[in-house]
Amino acid sequence: MPRVAVIHGPNLNMLGIRETEVYGHLNLEQINQRILERAKTLGLEVRITQSNHEGEIIEAIHESLQWADALIINPGAYTHYSIAIRDAITAVRLPTVEVHLSNIHAREEFRRQSVTASVVHGIISGFGVMSYLMALDAVKFILEESRR
Ligand code: DQA
C-alpha cells in the first residue's frame, strides 16, 4: 500500500477555534478523521503529524524519507517565508503536494507568495478540508503514473 506522510504546520492545532470564517468549523481531529477515511477508500496508508515548530517540521520531512512514498504538507505561515522547510522538501525528493485550507491568493499580499510552491509537485488551496482530500487523490494519481 502506498504510504503518505501528512504534515500540518503551525496553528493548525487551533482549527475549529481559530478564524472559523476563514478556515471553517472543523477541528484538526475532525480533519484528520476525514483524511484517514479518504485514505482508506483510496488504499493509501497515512501517518499524520502536526507541529508548531519549524525544526520539528523539518525533522518530520526528513523522517518521512524512511517511510513514505509521498508527502502532503500544509506549512501554515511558514509557507510564506521558510527557506529551511523549502530546502527540506527539496532534500527528500518525495512527490509533494502543498495544501492550504484557504485560498492564499485571495488573501493578504504577504500570503500570496509561497516559497515552497516551486519545489512541490502542485498546490491545492482554498477548498477547506477538501484541499486535503484532493491532495490524497493527487498523490495516488502521481504514484500510479510514476509506476506506468
Ligand atoms: C494556511 C494559510 C496560511 O497563510 C496561514 O498562515 C495558515 C493556514 C491555510 O491552510 O490556509 O496558517 O496554510
Short mmCIF file of N, CA and C in Angstrom, two decimals, residues 17-120:
data_model
loop_
_atom_site.label_atom_id
_atom_site.label_comp_id
_atom_site.label_asym_id
_atom_site.label_seq_id
_atom_site.Cartn_x
_atom_site.Cartn_y
_atom_site.Cartn_z
N ILE A 17 -11.35 26.73 16.31
CA ILE A 17 -11.42 27.88 17.21
C ILE A 17 -10.93 29.11 16.45
N ARG A 18 -9.87 28.88 15.69
CA ARG A 18 -9.14 29.95 15.02
C ARG A 18 -9.86 30.43 13.74
N GLU A 19 -10.13 31.72 13.64
CA GLU A 19 -10.66 32.34 12.40
C GLU A 19 -11.55 31.39 11.60
N THR A 20 -12.65 30.99 12.23
CA THR A 20 -13.52 29.98 11.60
C THR A 20 -14.13 30.48 10.29
N GLU A 21 -14.24 31.82 10.16
CA GLU A 21 -14.79 32.38 8.91
C GLU A 21 -13.83 32.15 7.74
N VAL A 22 -12.54 31.95 8.07
CA VAL A 22 -11.54 31.69 7.02
C VAL A 22 -11.28 30.19 6.88
N TYR A 23 -11.14 29.51 8.02
CA TYR A 23 -10.68 28.11 7.99
C TYR A 23 -11.77 27.08 8.23
N GLY A 24 -12.98 27.53 8.53
CA GLY A 24 -14.07 26.59 8.74
C GLY A 24 -14.19 26.13 10.18
N HIS A 25 -15.18 25.29 10.43
CA HIS A 25 -15.52 24.91 11.81
C HIS A 25 -14.95 23.56 12.24
N LEU A 26 -14.38 22.83 11.32
CA LEU A 26 -13.82 21.53 11.72
C LEU A 26 -12.53 21.73 12.51
N ASN A 27 -12.37 20.93 13.56
CA ASN A 27 -11.09 20.99 14.27
C ASN A 27 -10.11 20.00 13.63
N LEU A 28 -8.86 20.02 14.09
CA LEU A 28 -7.84 19.21 13.42
C LEU A 28 -8.14 17.72 13.52
N GLU A 29 -8.69 17.32 14.66
CA GLU A 29 -9.03 15.90 14.83
C GLU A 29 -10.07 15.47 13.80
N GLN A 30 -11.05 16.33 13.57
CA GLN A 30 -12.10 16.00 12.58
C GLN A 30 -11.52 15.99 11.16
N ILE A 31 -10.62 16.92 10.89
CA ILE A 31 -9.97 16.93 9.57
C ILE A 31 -9.14 15.65 9.40
N ASN A 32 -8.42 15.29 10.44
CA ASN A 32 -7.60 14.07 10.35
C ASN A 32 -8.47 12.83 10.13
N GLN A 33 -9.62 12.83 10.77
CA GLN A 33 -10.55 11.72 10.59
C GLN A 33 -10.98 11.61 9.12
N ARG A 34 -11.29 12.76 8.53
CA ARG A 34 -11.69 12.78 7.11
C ARG A 34 -10.54 12.31 6.21
N ILE A 35 -9.32 12.72 6.57
CA ILE A 35 -8.14 12.30 5.79
C ILE A 35 -8.00 10.77 5.87
N LEU A 36 -8.13 10.23 7.07
CA LEU A 36 -7.97 8.77 7.25
C LEU A 36 -9.05 7.99 6.50
N GLU A 37 -10.29 8.51 6.53
CA GLU A 37 -11.39 7.84 5.81
C GLU A 37 -11.12 7.82 4.31
N ARG A 38 -10.72 8.98 3.79
CA ARG A 38 -10.46 9.09 2.34
C ARG A 38 -9.27 8.20 1.94
N ALA A 39 -8.25 8.20 2.79
CA ALA A 39 -7.06 7.37 2.51
C ALA A 39 -7.45 5.91 2.45
N LYS A 40 -8.33 5.49 3.35
CA LYS A 40 -8.77 4.10 3.37
C LYS A 40 -9.47 3.76 2.06
N THR A 41 -10.36 4.64 1.64
CA THR A 41 -11.07 4.44 0.37
C THR A 41 -10.10 4.33 -0.80
N LEU A 42 -9.06 5.15 -0.77
CA LEU A 42 -8.11 5.18 -1.89
C LEU A 42 -7.04 4.09 -1.78
N GLY A 43 -6.99 3.40 -0.64
CA GLY A 43 -5.96 2.37 -0.45
C GLY A 43 -4.59 2.96 -0.18
N LEU A 44 -4.57 4.04 0.60
CA LEU A 44 -3.30 4.67 0.98
C LEU A 44 -3.10 4.52 2.49
N GLU A 45 -1.86 4.28 2.89
CA GLU A 45 -1.55 4.28 4.32
C GLU A 45 -1.05 5.68 4.68
N VAL A 46 -1.59 6.23 5.75
CA VAL A 46 -1.27 7.63 6.06
C VAL A 46 -0.76 7.76 7.50
N ARG A 47 0.27 8.59 7.67
CA ARG A 47 0.70 8.99 9.01
C ARG A 47 0.61 10.50 9.09
N ILE A 48 -0.03 10.99 10.16
CA ILE A 48 -0.28 12.43 10.26
C ILE A 48 0.48 13.03 11.44
N THR A 49 1.14 14.16 11.21
CA THR A 49 1.78 14.88 12.32
C THR A 49 1.43 16.37 12.23
N GLN A 50 1.49 17.02 13.36
CA GLN A 50 1.31 18.48 13.41
C GLN A 50 2.39 19.05 14.32
N SER A 51 2.96 20.17 13.92
CA SER A 51 3.91 20.84 14.81
C SER A 51 3.84 22.35 14.63
N ASN A 52 4.09 23.03 15.75
CA ASN A 52 4.14 24.50 15.71
C ASN A 52 5.58 24.99 15.56
N HIS A 53 6.53 24.05 15.41
CA HIS A 53 7.95 24.41 15.41
C HIS A 53 8.61 24.09 14.07
N GLU A 54 9.29 25.05 13.55
CA GLU A 54 9.92 24.90 12.23
C GLU A 54 10.87 23.69 12.19
N GLY A 55 11.73 23.59 13.22
CA GLY A 55 12.70 22.49 13.25
C GLY A 55 12.02 21.12 13.28
N GLU A 56 10.94 21.03 14.04
CA GLU A 56 10.21 19.75 14.11
C GLU A 56 9.58 19.40 12.77
N ILE A 57 9.10 20.41 12.07
CA ILE A 57 8.52 20.15 10.74
C ILE A 57 9.61 19.66 9.79
N ILE A 58 10.76 20.30 9.88
CA ILE A 58 11.90 19.88 9.04
C ILE A 58 12.27 18.43 9.35
N GLU A 59 12.32 18.10 10.65
CA GLU A 59 12.64 16.71 11.03
C GLU A 59 11.57 15.74 10.55
N ALA A 60 10.32 16.15 10.63
CA ALA A 60 9.23 15.27 10.14
C ALA A 60 9.39 15.04 8.64
N ILE A 61 9.80 16.06 7.91
CA ILE A 61 10.02 15.90 6.46
C ILE A 61 11.18 14.92 6.24
N HIS A 62 12.27 15.11 6.98
CA HIS A 62 13.43 14.20 6.83
C HIS A 62 13.01 12.77 7.16
N GLU A 63 12.27 12.60 8.27
CA GLU A 63 11.87 11.26 8.70
C GLU A 63 10.95 10.58 7.69
N SER A 64 10.18 11.38 6.97
CA SER A 64 9.25 10.79 6.01
C SER A 64 10.00 9.99 4.95
N LEU A 65 11.26 10.35 4.75
CA LEU A 65 12.09 9.64 3.77
C LEU A 65 12.28 8.17 4.15
N GLN A 66 12.26 7.87 5.45
CA GLN A 66 12.45 6.49 5.92
C GLN A 66 11.21 5.64 5.66
N TRP A 67 10.09 6.30 5.45
CA TRP A 67 8.84 5.55 5.47
C TRP A 67 7.94 5.83 4.28
N ALA A 68 7.81 7.11 3.90
CA ALA A 68 6.74 7.50 2.97
C ALA A 68 7.14 7.43 1.50
N ASP A 69 6.11 7.28 0.66
CA ASP A 69 6.29 7.36 -0.79
C ASP A 69 5.95 8.76 -1.30
N ALA A 70 5.21 9.51 -0.48
CA ALA A 70 4.80 10.86 -0.89
C ALA A 70 4.48 11.68 0.35
N LEU A 71 4.44 12.98 0.13
CA LEU A 71 4.25 13.92 1.23
C LEU A 71 3.10 14.88 0.90
N ILE A 72 2.26 15.13 1.91
CA ILE A 72 1.26 16.20 1.80
C ILE A 72 1.55 17.16 2.94
N ILE A 73 1.75 18.42 2.62
CA ILE A 73 2.13 19.35 3.68
C ILE A 73 1.36 20.66 3.59
N ASN A 74 0.84 21.08 4.75
CA ASN A 74 0.32 22.43 4.90
C ASN A 74 1.30 23.15 5.83
N PRO A 75 2.22 23.93 5.28
CA PRO A 75 3.24 24.54 6.13
C PRO A 75 2.73 25.75 6.93
N GLY A 76 1.42 26.05 6.84
CA GLY A 76 0.87 27.20 7.57
C GLY A 76 1.62 28.47 7.17
N ALA A 77 1.85 29.34 8.12
CA ALA A 77 2.52 30.62 7.80
C ALA A 77 3.95 30.42 7.30
N TYR A 78 4.57 29.29 7.63
CA TYR A 78 5.94 29.03 7.13
C TYR A 78 5.98 28.99 5.60
N THR A 79 4.82 28.70 4.99
CA THR A 79 4.72 28.73 3.53
C THR A 79 5.34 29.99 2.95
N HIS A 80 5.13 31.08 3.65
CA HIS A 80 5.43 32.39 3.08
C HIS A 80 6.87 32.84 3.29
N TYR A 81 7.61 32.12 4.15
CA TYR A 81 8.99 32.59 4.38
C TYR A 81 10.01 31.55 4.80
N SER A 82 9.61 30.29 4.97
CA SER A 82 10.63 29.34 5.46
C SER A 82 11.42 28.67 4.34
N ILE A 83 12.59 29.23 4.10
CA ILE A 83 13.50 28.64 3.11
C ILE A 83 13.98 27.28 3.65
N ALA A 84 14.05 27.16 4.98
CA ALA A 84 14.52 25.90 5.58
C ALA A 84 13.54 24.76 5.29
N ILE A 85 12.24 25.03 5.36
CA ILE A 85 11.26 24.00 5.03
C ILE A 85 11.29 23.71 3.53
N ARG A 86 11.43 24.73 2.75
CA ARG A 86 11.58 24.54 1.30
C ARG A 86 12.78 23.63 1.01
N ASP A 87 13.91 23.89 1.68
CA ASP A 87 15.11 23.08 1.44
C ASP A 87 14.90 21.63 1.88
N ALA A 88 14.16 21.44 2.97
CA ALA A 88 13.89 20.07 3.45
C ALA A 88 13.06 19.31 2.42
N ILE A 89 12.06 19.97 1.84
CA ILE A 89 11.23 19.33 0.81
C ILE A 89 12.10 18.97 -0.40
N THR A 90 12.96 19.89 -0.78
CA THR A 90 13.86 19.62 -1.90
C THR A 90 14.79 18.45 -1.58
N ALA A 91 15.27 18.40 -0.33
CA ALA A 91 16.24 17.37 0.06
C ALA A 91 15.67 15.97 -0.04
N VAL A 92 14.42 15.77 0.39
CA VAL A 92 13.89 14.40 0.42
C VAL A 92 13.42 13.91 -0.96
N ARG A 93 13.15 14.84 -1.85
CA ARG A 93 12.79 14.49 -3.24
C ARG A 93 11.60 13.53 -3.34
N LEU A 94 10.68 13.63 -2.38
CA LEU A 94 9.45 12.83 -2.47
C LEU A 94 8.41 13.64 -3.24
N PRO A 95 7.52 12.98 -4.00
CA PRO A 95 6.43 13.75 -4.60
C PRO A 95 5.64 14.43 -3.48
N THR A 96 5.50 15.73 -3.61
CA THR A 96 4.91 16.51 -2.51
C THR A 96 3.77 17.38 -3.03
N VAL A 97 2.66 17.36 -2.30
CA VAL A 97 1.54 18.25 -2.61
C VAL A 97 1.39 19.24 -1.45
N GLU A 98 1.40 20.52 -1.78
CA GLU A 98 1.19 21.57 -0.77
C GLU A 98 -0.30 21.88 -0.67
N VAL A 99 -0.76 21.99 0.54
CA VAL A 99 -2.19 22.16 0.78
C VAL A 99 -2.45 23.41 1.62
N HIS A 100 -3.51 24.12 1.27
CA HIS A 100 -4.00 25.21 2.13
C HIS A 100 -5.51 25.12 2.22
N LEU A 101 -6.02 25.33 3.40
CA LEU A 101 -7.48 25.36 3.59
C LEU A 101 -8.06 26.57 2.87
N SER A 102 -7.41 27.72 3.05
CA SER A 102 -7.89 28.95 2.44
C SER A 102 -7.22 29.15 1.08
N ASN A 103 -7.79 30.04 0.28
CA ASN A 103 -7.18 30.39 -1.00
C ASN A 103 -6.15 31.49 -0.72
N ILE A 104 -4.88 31.10 -0.64
CA ILE A 104 -3.85 32.08 -0.22
C ILE A 104 -3.73 33.23 -1.23
N HIS A 105 -4.20 33.02 -2.45
CA HIS A 105 -4.10 34.09 -3.47
C HIS A 105 -5.23 35.11 -3.37
N ALA A 106 -6.22 34.80 -2.54
CA ALA A 106 -7.35 35.72 -2.39
C ALA A 106 -7.27 36.46 -1.05
N ARG A 107 -6.08 36.38 -0.40
CA ARG A 107 -5.97 36.97 0.94
C ARG A 107 -4.94 38.11 0.94
N GLU A 108 -4.34 38.37 2.11
CA GLU A 108 -3.38 39.48 2.19
C GLU A 108 -2.22 39.26 1.22
N GLU A 109 -1.62 40.35 0.81
CA GLU A 109 -0.49 40.31 -0.14
C GLU A 109 0.61 39.35 0.34
N PHE A 110 0.94 39.40 1.65
CA PHE A 110 2.06 38.58 2.14
C PHE A 110 1.77 37.08 2.06
N ARG A 111 0.49 36.72 1.93
CA ARG A 111 0.16 35.28 1.82
C ARG A 111 0.19 34.80 0.38
N ARG A 112 0.29 35.72 -0.55
CA ARG A 112 0.21 35.32 -1.96
C ARG A 112 1.50 34.69 -2.44
N GLN A 113 2.57 34.92 -1.67
CA GLN A 113 3.83 34.26 -2.05
C GLN A 113 4.00 32.97 -1.25
N SER A 114 4.32 31.91 -1.95
CA SER A 114 4.69 30.66 -1.29
C SER A 114 6.12 30.33 -1.70
N VAL A 115 7.01 30.26 -0.71
CA VAL A 115 8.41 29.94 -1.05
C VAL A 115 8.58 28.44 -1.30
N THR A 116 7.57 27.67 -0.91
CA THR A 116 7.64 26.23 -1.13
C THR A 116 7.02 25.81 -2.48
N ALA A 117 6.23 26.70 -3.05
CA ALA A 117 5.44 26.35 -4.24
C ALA A 117 6.28 25.79 -5.39
N SER A 118 7.45 26.36 -5.60
CA SER A 118 8.23 25.95 -6.77
C SER A 118 9.00 24.66 -6.57
N VAL A 119 8.97 24.09 -5.36
CA VAL A 119 9.66 22.80 -5.17
C VAL A 119 8.67 21.64 -4.92
N VAL A 120 7.38 21.92 -4.99
CA VAL A 120 6.39 20.85 -4.82
C VAL A 120 5.79 20.46 -6.17
#
